[in-house]
Amino acid sequence: MRVVLIFCMMIFVLMCGGVYQVFAKVPTTPKILFTSTRDGNREVYMMNPDGSEQVNLTQHPADDLRAAWSPTGEQILFVSDRGGTRDLYLMNPDGSNARRVFKFKIEAWRTNPTWSPDGKRFVYTYVDRNIIKFDLYLGTFGEQDAERIGGGIFPAWSPDGSEIACTVGGRLTLLNARTRKETRILPNKAATWQRSPSWSAAGDKLAFVFNPHPLPPVGVPQEVWNAWQAKQTIYIVNRDGTGLRQLVEEAGPQAIYPELSPDGSEVLYTQGHAAFNIFKVDVNSGLRTQLTHTGRDTGGDWFDPAYALLVSPQPELLTTTWGERKKE
């Protein structure tokens, strides 16, 4: 009896220890994921919102990039070419247990992933490099099939699950998650260089990259094109298209990859030309803070446990399948 009791106690301790280790990996303070080439190739890093405690998570000879937190912070979805072409992978918050999302490989790229608010599904950009074509695909974790839901790039799923912000034809577009109806946020007179949208946790605002200047004509010298491209910068707008406001001045190198903080008070972004660093800007005051200084850092995805799943997903929106909608 005593041996059995000791054995049961050992099992209990091991089980509790395992559970503790799993939950201990979920960040208990705000964390930012980003990509860095400071080690010679693209790697996924994590840091605090003030730029401190920068830690390499992937440590792999392949290129690892475009990391995105799951809604609860328990998993990280990222892009890697460790299988031969860019594809989607999952890993734990400490970088362990990296594994491919899809079992089958394709020649095209799967990139720019975004999580559904319930953490069960994801949308990504499918890049056919042979014909330079960009499409959005919807996948479900645990399943090996994905479905095309429209053309576009840079998807970002809204906190309530009702819409997917993306870029279609160079324009900031909202894709209705039920009907697949596309709605452009800004008026037609706006220039066609709007990309990389990021939602506020409340779903009422979007930060994005915008170049309000008309595209240069085809055949201009490279320096003219470079000067135009350098004018793309970070803007913020209300969900209904009102309140468009520039957050980062055009002076200096281009500003790209915006990411709204969970509380909506700051926007993370990358700025540079030959060398890139990560900054953040206060939405209200305009105060700008540089977070990295290596000249080799880009992107970013913000997680704050205080705002995890703040907006409850609407079940009727998340459980409606695209196949059923297509039959209607």
mmCIF file of C-alpha atoms in Angstrom:
data_model
loop_
_atom_site.group_PDB
_atom_site.id
_atom_site.type_symbol
_atom_site.label_atom_id
_atom_site.label_comp_id
_atom_site.label_asym_id
_atom_site.label_seq_id
_atom_site.Cartn_x
_atom_site.Cartn_y
_atom_site.Cartn_z
ATOM 1 C CA MET A 1 0.000 0.000 0.000
ATOM 2 C CA ARG A 2 2.808 2.384 0.896
ATOM 3 C CA VAL A 3 4.531 1.731 -2.453
ATOM 4 C CA VAL A 4 1.270 2.446 -4.306
ATOM 5 C CA LEU A 5 0.767 5.668 -2.338
ATOM 6 C CA ILE A 6 4.302 6.857 -3.110
ATOM 7 C CA PHE A 7 3.814 5.985 -6.783
ATOM 8 C CA CYS A 8 0.542 7.970 -6.954
ATOM 9 C CA MET A 9 2.168 10.933 -5.267
ATOM 10 C CA MET A 10 5.025 10.858 -7.771
ATOM 11 C CA ILE A 11 2.577 10.808 -10.704
ATOM 12 C CA PHE A 12 0.644 13.711 -9.179
ATOM 13 C CA VAL A 13 3.807 15.769 -8.761
ATOM 14 C CA LEU A 14 4.945 15.054 -12.309
ATOM 15 C CA MET A 15 1.542 15.965 -13.734
ATOM 16 C CA CYS A 16 1.351 19.173 -11.767
ATOM 17 C CA GLY A 17 4.913 20.009 -12.753
ATOM 18 C CA GLY A 18 4.070 19.481 -16.417
ATOM 19 C CA VAL A 19 1.016 21.693 -16.197
ATOM 20 C CA TYR A 20 3.014 24.327 -14.371
ATOM 21 C CA GLN A 21 5.705 24.289 -17.054
ATOM 22 C CA VAL A 22 3.153 24.696 -19.835
ATOM 23 C CA PHE A 23 1.441 27.660 -18.210
ATOM 24 C CA ALA A 24 4.773 29.147 -17.086
ATOM 25 C CA LYS A 25 5.686 29.610 -20.760
ATOM 26 C CA VAL A 26 2.754 31.937 -21.405
ATOM 27 C CA PRO A 27 3.998 35.533 -20.958
ATOM 28 C CA THR A 28 2.816 37.141 -17.768
ATOM 29 C CA THR A 29 3.926 40.596 -18.931
ATOM 30 C CA PRO A 30 3.603 42.336 -22.323
ATOM 31 C CA LYS A 31 5.961 40.978 -24.992
ATOM 32 C CA ILE A 32 6.800 41.862 -28.592
ATOM 33 C CA LEU A 33 7.829 39.382 -31.282
ATOM 34 C CA PHE A 34 10.034 40.632 -34.110
ATOM 35 C CA THR A 35 12.420 39.468 -36.842
ATOM 36 C CA SER A 36 16.163 40.102 -36.784
ATOM 37 C CA THR A 37 19.088 39.244 -39.070
ATOM 38 C CA ARG A 38 21.711 40.172 -36.473
ATOM 39 C CA ASP A 39 22.833 36.515 -36.408
ATOM 40 C CA GLY A 40 23.332 36.320 -40.175
ATOM 41 C CA ASN A 41 19.884 35.002 -41.109
ATOM 42 C CA ARG A 42 16.302 35.853 -40.189
ATOM 43 C CA GLU A 43 15.383 34.729 -36.674
ATOM 44 C CA VAL A 44 12.345 35.308 -34.442
ATOM 45 C CA TYR A 45 13.115 37.351 -31.348
ATOM 46 C CA MET A 46 11.092 38.483 -28.333
ATOM 47 C CA MET A 47 11.507 41.642 -26.248
ATOM 48 C CA ASN A 48 9.748 43.833 -23.708
ATOM 49 C CA PRO A 49 7.783 46.867 -24.942
ATOM 50 C CA ASP A 50 10.652 49.131 -23.867
ATOM 51 C CA GLY A 51 13.149 47.183 -26.000
ATOM 52 C CA SER A 52 14.830 45.359 -23.113
ATOM 53 C CA GLU A 53 15.490 41.611 -22.732
ATOM 54 C CA GLN A 54 15.809 40.766 -26.425
ATOM 55 C CA VAL A 55 15.844 36.971 -26.741
ATOM 56 C CA ASN A 56 16.364 34.778 -29.811
ATOM 57 C CA LEU A 57 13.566 32.172 -29.923
ATOM 58 C CA THR A 58 14.220 30.171 -33.101
ATOM 59 C CA GLN A 59 18.020 29.736 -33.368
ATOM 60 C CA HIS A 60 17.781 27.844 -36.666
ATOM 61 C CA PRO A 61 19.929 28.098 -39.823
ATOM 62 C CA ALA A 62 16.776 28.652 -41.904
ATOM 63 C CA ASP A 63 14.981 31.978 -42.268
ATOM 64 C CA ASP A 64 12.316 32.403 -39.556
ATOM 65 C CA LEU A 65 10.073 35.473 -39.659
ATOM 66 C CA ARG A 66 6.541 36.976 -39.494
ATOM 67 C CA ALA A 67 5.795 35.627 -36.017
ATOM 68 C CA ALA A 68 2.299 36.159 -34.579
ATOM 69 C CA TRP A 69 1.011 35.513 -31.043
ATOM 70 C CA SER A 70 -2.028 33.301 -30.528
ATOM 71 C CA PRO A 71 -4.921 35.126 -28.805
ATOM 72 C CA THR A 72 -4.032 33.558 -25.438
ATOM 73 C CA GLY A 73 -0.242 33.770 -25.833
ATOM 74 C CA GLU A 74 0.131 29.988 -25.622
ATOM 75 C CA GLN A 75 1.440 29.532 -29.166
ATOM 76 C CA ILE A 76 3.368 31.442 -31.828
ATOM 77 C CA LEU A 77 2.587 31.065 -35.516
ATOM 78 C CA PHE A 78 5.517 31.952 -37.760
ATOM 79 C CA VAL A 79 6.950 31.584 -41.255
ATOM 80 C CA SER A 80 10.050 29.520 -42.026
ATOM 81 C CA ASP A 81 11.795 28.068 -45.063
ATOM 82 C CA ARG A 82 13.379 25.255 -43.049
ATOM 83 C CA GLY A 83 11.384 22.780 -45.167
ATOM 84 C CA GLY A 84 12.650 24.175 -48.466
ATOM 85 C CA THR A 85 10.085 26.924 -49.098
ATOM 86 C CA ARG A 86 8.353 29.483 -46.916
ATOM 87 C CA ASP A 87 5.617 27.782 -44.916
ATOM 88 C CA LEU A 88 3.706 28.103 -41.641
ATOM 89 C CA TYR A 89 5.002 26.686 -38.357
ATOM 90 C CA LEU A 90 3.896 26.675 -34.730
ATOM 91 C CA MET A 91 6.057 26.862 -31.616
ATOM 92 C CA ASN A 92 5.745 27.457 -27.895
ATOM 93 C CA PRO A 93 6.342 30.957 -26.462
ATOM 94 C CA ASP A 94 9.908 29.973 -25.499
ATOM 95 C CA GLY A 95 10.705 28.746 -29.021
ATOM 96 C CA SER A 96 10.450 25.036 -28.247
ATOM 97 C CA ASN A 97 8.434 22.377 -30.073
ATOM 98 C CA ALA A 98 8.538 24.010 -33.515
ATOM 99 C CA ARG A 99 6.472 22.027 -36.020
ATOM 100 C CA ARG A 100 4.906 22.503 -39.437
ATOM 101 C CA VAL A 101 1.198 23.440 -39.584
ATOM 102 C CA PHE A 102 0.570 21.597 -42.851
ATOM 103 C CA LYS A 103 1.922 18.115 -43.493
ATOM 104 C CA PHE A 104 2.105 18.567 -47.251
ATOM 105 C CA LYS A 105 4.522 20.976 -48.918
ATOM 106 C CA ILE A 106 3.769 23.261 -51.847
ATOM 107 C CA GLU A 107 5.979 25.226 -54.221
ATOM 108 C CA ALA A 108 4.230 28.503 -53.431
ATOM 109 C CA TRP A 109 4.788 30.500 -50.249
ATOM 110 C CA ARG A 110 2.486 30.500 -47.248
ATOM 111 C CA THR A 111 3.166 33.705 -45.346
ATOM 112 C CA ASN A 112 1.696 36.667 -43.366
ATOM 113 C CA PRO A 113 -0.428 34.551 -40.964
ATOM 114 C CA THR A 114 -3.159 35.985 -38.748
ATOM 115 C CA TRP A 115 -5.090 34.138 -36.013
ATOM 116 C CA SER A 116 -8.856 33.992 -35.638
ATOM 117 C CA PRO A 117 -9.966 35.438 -32.270
ATOM 118 C CA ASP A 118 -10.899 31.984 -30.978
ATOM 119 C CA GLY A 119 -7.472 30.599 -31.893
ATOM 120 C CA LYS A 120 -8.913 27.724 -33.936
ATOM 121 C CA ARG A 121 -8.330 29.073 -37.437
ATOM 122 C CA PHE A 122 -5.972 31.290 -39.358
ATOM 123 C CA VAL A 123 -5.744 33.210 -42.612
ATOM 124 C CA TYR A 124 -2.541 33.561 -44.576
ATOM 125 C CA THR A 125 -1.192 34.918 -47.856
ATOM 126 C CA TYR A 126 -0.594 32.366 -50.597
ATOM 127 C CA VAL A 127 2.119 33.661 -52.921
ATOM 128 C CA ASP A 128 2.451 32.052 -56.350
ATOM 129 C CA ARG A 129 5.867 33.320 -57.363
ATOM 130 C CA ASN A 130 5.660 31.906 -60.896
ATOM 131 C CA ILE A 131 2.875 34.271 -61.926
ATOM 132 C CA ILE A 132 3.282 36.838 -59.118
ATOM 133 C CA LYS A 133 -0.179 36.233 -57.670
ATOM 134 C CA PHE A 134 -1.350 36.848 -54.101
ATOM 135 C CA ASP A 135 -4.378 35.136 -52.543
ATOM 136 C CA LEU A 136 -5.844 34.776 -49.066
ATOM 137 C CA TYR A 137 -6.453 31.272 -47.722
ATOM 138 C CA LEU A 138 -8.373 30.122 -44.660
ATOM 139 C CA GLY A 139 -7.044 27.201 -42.644
ATOM 140 C CA THR A 140 -8.088 25.314 -39.506
ATOM 141 C CA PHE A 141 -5.571 23.994 -37.009
ATOM 142 C CA GLY A 142 -5.495 20.198 -37.075
ATOM 143 C CA GLU A 143 -6.758 20.018 -40.664
ATOM 144 C CA GLN A 144 -4.675 19.766 -43.811
ATOM 145 C CA ASP A 145 -7.020 21.510 -46.231
ATOM 146 C CA ALA A 146 -7.190 25.263 -46.738
ATOM 147 C CA GLU A 147 -9.620 27.261 -48.842
ATOM 148 C CA ARG A 148 -9.074 30.307 -50.986
ATOM 149 C CA ILE A 149 -11.282 33.158 -49.762
ATOM 150 C CA GLY A 150 -10.177 35.910 -52.124
ATOM 151 C CA GLY A 151 -7.302 37.817 -53.604
ATOM 152 C CA GLY A 152 -5.169 39.950 -51.328
ATOM 153 C CA ILE A 153 -2.188 40.222 -49.023
ATOM 154 C CA PHE A 154 -1.347 41.259 -45.433
ATOM 155 C CA PRO A 155 -4.462 39.834 -43.683
ATOM 156 C CA ALA A 156 -5.389 40.922 -40.144
ATOM 157 C CA TRP A 157 -8.404 39.301 -38.433
ATOM 158 C CA SER A 158 -10.626 41.689 -36.477
ATOM 159 C CA PRO A 159 -10.962 41.100 -32.707
ATOM 160 C CA ASP A 160 -14.666 40.182 -32.978
ATOM 161 C CA GLY A 161 -14.051 37.793 -35.878
ATOM 162 C CA SER A 162 -16.404 39.585 -38.261
ATOM 163 C CA GLU A 163 -13.865 41.023 -40.707
ATOM 164 C CA ILE A 164 -10.428 40.478 -42.167
ATOM 165 C CA ALA A 165 -8.530 43.640 -43.009
ATOM 166 C CA CYS A 166 -6.134 43.215 -45.930
ATOM 167 C CA THR A 167 -4.721 44.869 -49.030
ATOM 168 C CA VAL A 168 -6.508 44.237 -52.325
ATOM 169 C CA GLY A 169 -5.258 46.000 -55.436
ATOM 170 C CA GLY A 170 -3.116 48.266 -53.304
ATOM 171 C CA ARG A 171 -6.115 49.437 -51.263
ATOM 172 C CA LEU A 172 -6.992 48.926 -47.606
ATOM 173 C CA THR A 173 -9.957 46.542 -47.693
ATOM 174 C CA LEU A 174 -12.280 44.874 -45.197
ATOM 175 C CA LEU A 175 -13.364 41.341 -46.130
ATOM 176 C CA ASN A 176 -16.611 40.300 -44.444
ATOM 177 C CA ALA A 177 -16.010 36.926 -42.758
ATOM 178 C CA ARG A 178 -19.523 35.701 -43.554
ATOM 179 C CA THR A 179 -20.389 37.082 -46.969
ATOM 180 C CA ARG A 180 -16.886 37.745 -48.317
ATOM 181 C CA LYS A 181 -18.056 41.169 -49.400
ATOM 182 C CA GLU A 182 -15.163 43.605 -49.819
ATOM 183 C CA THR A 183 -15.354 47.174 -48.529
ATOM 184 C CA ARG A 184 -12.704 49.808 -49.111
ATOM 185 C CA ILE A 185 -12.151 52.044 -46.105
ATOM 186 C CA LEU A 186 -10.701 55.122 -47.792
ATOM 187 C CA PRO A 187 -12.277 57.045 -50.717
ATOM 188 C CA ASN A 188 -11.334 56.233 -54.315
ATOM 189 C CA LYS A 189 -9.324 59.436 -54.668
ATOM 190 C CA ALA A 190 -6.806 58.097 -52.132
ATOM 191 C CA ALA A 191 -3.553 56.729 -53.558
ATOM 192 C CA THR A 192 -3.212 52.983 -54.049
ATOM 193 C CA TRP A 193 -0.417 52.212 -51.620
ATOM 194 C CA GLN A 194 -2.122 51.050 -48.431
ATOM 195 C CA ARG A 195 -0.941 47.905 -46.699
ATOM 196 C CA SER A 196 -0.068 46.009 -43.507
ATOM 197 C CA PRO A 197 -3.192 46.814 -41.428
ATOM 198 C CA SER A 198 -3.277 46.226 -37.670
ATOM 199 C CA TRP A 199 -6.413 46.319 -35.489
ATOM 200 C CA SER A 200 -6.840 47.892 -32.093
ATOM 201 C CA ALA A 201 -8.031 45.429 -29.449
ATOM 202 C CA ALA A 202 -11.420 47.160 -29.426
ATOM 203 C CA GLY A 203 -11.715 46.806 -33.202
ATOM 204 C CA ASP A 204 -12.473 50.498 -33.691
ATOM 205 C CA LYS A 205 -9.176 51.599 -35.285
ATOM 206 C CA LEU A 206 -6.618 50.400 -37.807
ATOM 207 C CA ALA A 207 -2.975 51.363 -38.178
ATOM 208 C CA PHE A 208 -1.524 50.830 -41.649
ATOM 209 C CA VAL A 209 1.171 51.846 -44.134
ATOM 210 C CA PHE A 210 0.120 54.595 -46.530
ATOM 211 C CA ASN A 211 1.773 56.638 -49.272
ATOM 212 C CA PRO A 212 -0.667 59.422 -50.190
ATOM 213 C CA HIS A 213 1.408 60.558 -53.166
ATOM 214 C CA PRO A 214 0.502 59.316 -56.680
ATOM 215 C CA LEU A 215 2.548 56.455 -58.074
ATOM 216 C CA PRO A 216 5.398 57.583 -60.367
ATOM 217 C CA PRO A 217 4.889 56.740 -64.035
ATOM 218 C CA VAL A 218 6.424 53.574 -65.434
ATOM 219 C CA GLY A 219 10.024 53.941 -66.548
ATOM 220 C CA VAL A 220 11.146 56.662 -64.158
ATOM 221 C CA PRO A 221 14.772 56.520 -62.932
ATOM 222 C CA GLN A 222 15.376 54.321 -59.914
ATOM 223 C CA GLU A 223 16.219 57.292 -57.703
ATOM 224 C CA VAL A 224 12.795 58.809 -58.438
ATOM 225 C CA TRP A 225 11.089 55.577 -57.466
ATOM 226 C CA ASN A 226 13.208 55.307 -54.303
ATOM 227 C CA ALA A 227 12.289 58.868 -53.310
ATOM 228 C CA TRP A 228 8.586 58.093 -53.760
ATOM 229 C CA GLN A 229 8.842 54.817 -51.829
ATOM 230 C CA ALA A 230 10.576 56.586 -48.947
ATOM 231 C CA LYS A 231 7.426 58.655 -48.414
ATOM 232 C CA GLN A 232 5.364 55.663 -47.259
ATOM 233 C CA THR A 233 4.721 55.950 -43.560
ATOM 234 C CA ILE A 234 2.343 55.061 -40.737
ATOM 235 C CA TYR A 235 -1.257 56.273 -40.512
ATOM 236 C CA ILE A 236 -4.198 55.447 -38.258
ATOM 237 C CA VAL A 237 -7.882 55.535 -39.165
ATOM 238 C CA ASN A 238 -11.228 54.697 -37.594
ATOM 239 C CA ARG A 239 -12.929 51.490 -38.684
ATOM 240 C CA ASP A 240 -15.494 53.505 -40.689
ATOM 241 C CA GLY A 241 -12.819 55.418 -42.601
ATOM 242 C CA THR A 242 -13.067 58.643 -40.614
ATOM 243 C CA GLY A 243 -10.326 60.303 -38.606
ATOM 244 C CA LEU A 244 -7.445 59.505 -40.949
ATOM 245 C CA ARG A 245 -4.269 60.736 -39.283
ATOM 246 C CA GLN A 246 -0.553 60.505 -40.005
ATOM 247 C CA LEU A 247 1.484 59.202 -37.049
ATOM 248 C CA VAL A 248 5.031 59.208 -38.425
ATOM 249 C CA GLU A 249 6.491 62.043 -40.506
ATOM 250 C CA GLU A 250 7.588 61.367 -44.088
ATOM 251 C CA ALA A 251 11.002 62.914 -43.444
ATOM 252 C CA GLY A 252 13.675 60.244 -43.326
ATOM 253 C CA PRO A 253 13.484 56.587 -44.439
ATOM 254 C CA GLN A 254 10.263 54.679 -45.067
ATOM 255 C CA ALA A 255 8.169 53.505 -42.100
ATOM 256 C CA ILE A 256 6.521 50.080 -42.423
ATOM 257 C CA TYR A 257 5.048 47.113 -40.472
ATOM 258 C CA PRO A 258 2.755 48.952 -38.018
ATOM 259 C CA GLU A 259 1.312 47.100 -35.015
ATOM 260 C CA LEU A 260 -1.109 48.714 -32.580
ATOM 261 C CA SER A 261 -0.469 48.043 -28.910
ATOM 262 C CA PRO A 262 -3.279 46.081 -27.216
ATOM 263 C CA ASP A 263 -4.432 49.172 -25.315
ATOM 264 C CA GLY A 264 -4.344 51.262 -28.502
ATOM 265 C CA SER A 265 -2.029 53.915 -27.059
ATOM 266 C CA GLU A 266 1.080 53.141 -29.145
ATOM 267 C CA VAL A 267 2.008 51.849 -32.580
ATOM 268 C CA LEU A 268 5.033 49.674 -33.189
ATOM 269 C CA TYR A 269 6.730 50.140 -36.575
ATOM 270 C CA THR A 270 9.942 49.595 -38.536
ATOM 271 C CA GLN A 271 11.906 52.409 -40.129
ATOM 272 C CA GLY A 272 14.902 52.326 -42.414
ATOM 273 C CA HIS A 273 16.262 51.795 -45.908
ATOM 274 C CA ALA A 274 19.515 49.830 -45.930
ATOM 275 C CA ALA A 275 19.414 49.447 -42.147
ATOM 276 C CA PHE A 276 16.178 48.833 -40.236
ATOM 277 C CA ASN A 277 15.275 49.384 -36.599
ATOM 278 C CA ILE A 278 12.056 49.088 -34.606
ATOM 279 C CA PHE A 279 10.355 52.098 -33.059
ATOM 280 C CA LYS A 280 7.106 52.881 -31.330
ATOM 281 C CA VAL A 281 5.086 56.088 -31.385
ATOM 282 C CA ASP A 282 2.520 57.355 -28.899
ATOM 283 C CA VAL A 283 -0.807 57.756 -30.723
ATOM 284 C CA ASN A 284 -1.786 60.877 -28.762
ATOM 285 C CA SER A 285 1.454 62.718 -28.048
ATOM 286 C CA GLY A 286 3.479 61.616 -31.073
ATOM 287 C CA LEU A 287 6.404 60.744 -28.798
ATOM 288 C CA ARG A 288 8.746 58.415 -30.694
ATOM 289 C CA THR A 289 10.925 55.778 -29.007
ATOM 290 C CA GLN A 290 13.591 53.621 -30.651
ATOM 291 C CA LEU A 291 13.513 50.029 -29.362
ATOM 292 C CA THR A 292 16.281 48.289 -31.337
ATOM 293 C CA HIS A 293 19.645 49.581 -32.557
ATOM 294 C CA THR A 294 21.260 46.786 -34.587
ATOM 295 C CA GLY A 295 20.085 48.038 -37.983
ATOM 296 C CA ARG A 296 18.798 44.526 -38.728
ATOM 297 C CA ASP A 297 15.395 44.362 -37.039
ATOM 298 C CA THR A 298 11.931 44.454 -38.618
ATOM 299 C CA GLY A 299 8.276 43.749 -37.938
ATOM 300 C CA GLY A 300 6.632 43.037 -34.637
ATOM 301 C CA ASP A 301 3.590 41.513 -32.970
ATOM 302 C CA TRP A 302 2.405 42.698 -29.572
ATOM 303 C CA PHE A 303 0.926 40.517 -26.812
ATOM 304 C CA ASP A 304 -0.372 41.715 -23.456
ATOM 305 C CA PRO A 305 -1.947 39.141 -21.093
ATOM 306 C CA ALA A 306 -4.171 41.883 -19.665
ATOM 307 C CA TYR A 307 -5.862 42.209 -23.072
ATOM 308 C CA ALA A 308 -5.871 38.568 -24.130
ATOM 309 C CA LEU A 309 -9.248 37.756 -25.680
ATOM 310 C CA LEU A 310 -10.587 41.100 -24.461
ATOM 311 C CA VAL A 311 -13.268 41.169 -27.140
ATOM 312 C CA SER A 312 -15.314 37.966 -27.087
ATOM 313 C CA PRO A 313 -15.549 36.348 -30.537
ATOM 314 C CA GLN A 314 -19.055 36.082 -31.954
ATOM 315 C CA PRO A 315 -19.744 32.338 -32.327
ATOM 316 C CA GLU A 316 -22.179 32.803 -35.201
ATOM 317 C CA LEU A 317 -19.428 34.495 -37.190
ATOM 318 C CA LEU A 318 -16.648 32.083 -36.366
ATOM 319 C CA THR A 319 -18.552 28.849 -36.917
ATOM 320 C CA THR A 320 -20.048 29.716 -40.311
ATOM 321 C CA THR A 321 -17.971 27.807 -42.840
ATOM 322 C CA TRP A 322 -16.881 29.307 -46.126
ATOM 323 C CA GLY A 323 -18.168 26.248 -47.964
ATOM 324 C CA GLU A 324 -21.682 26.799 -46.647
ATOM 325 C CA ARG A 325 -21.586 30.448 -47.652
ATOM 326 C CA LYS A 326 -20.468 29.525 -51.174
ATOM 327 C CA LYS A 327 -23.523 27.288 -51.626
ATOM 328 C CA GLU A 328 -25.946 30.118 -50.832
#
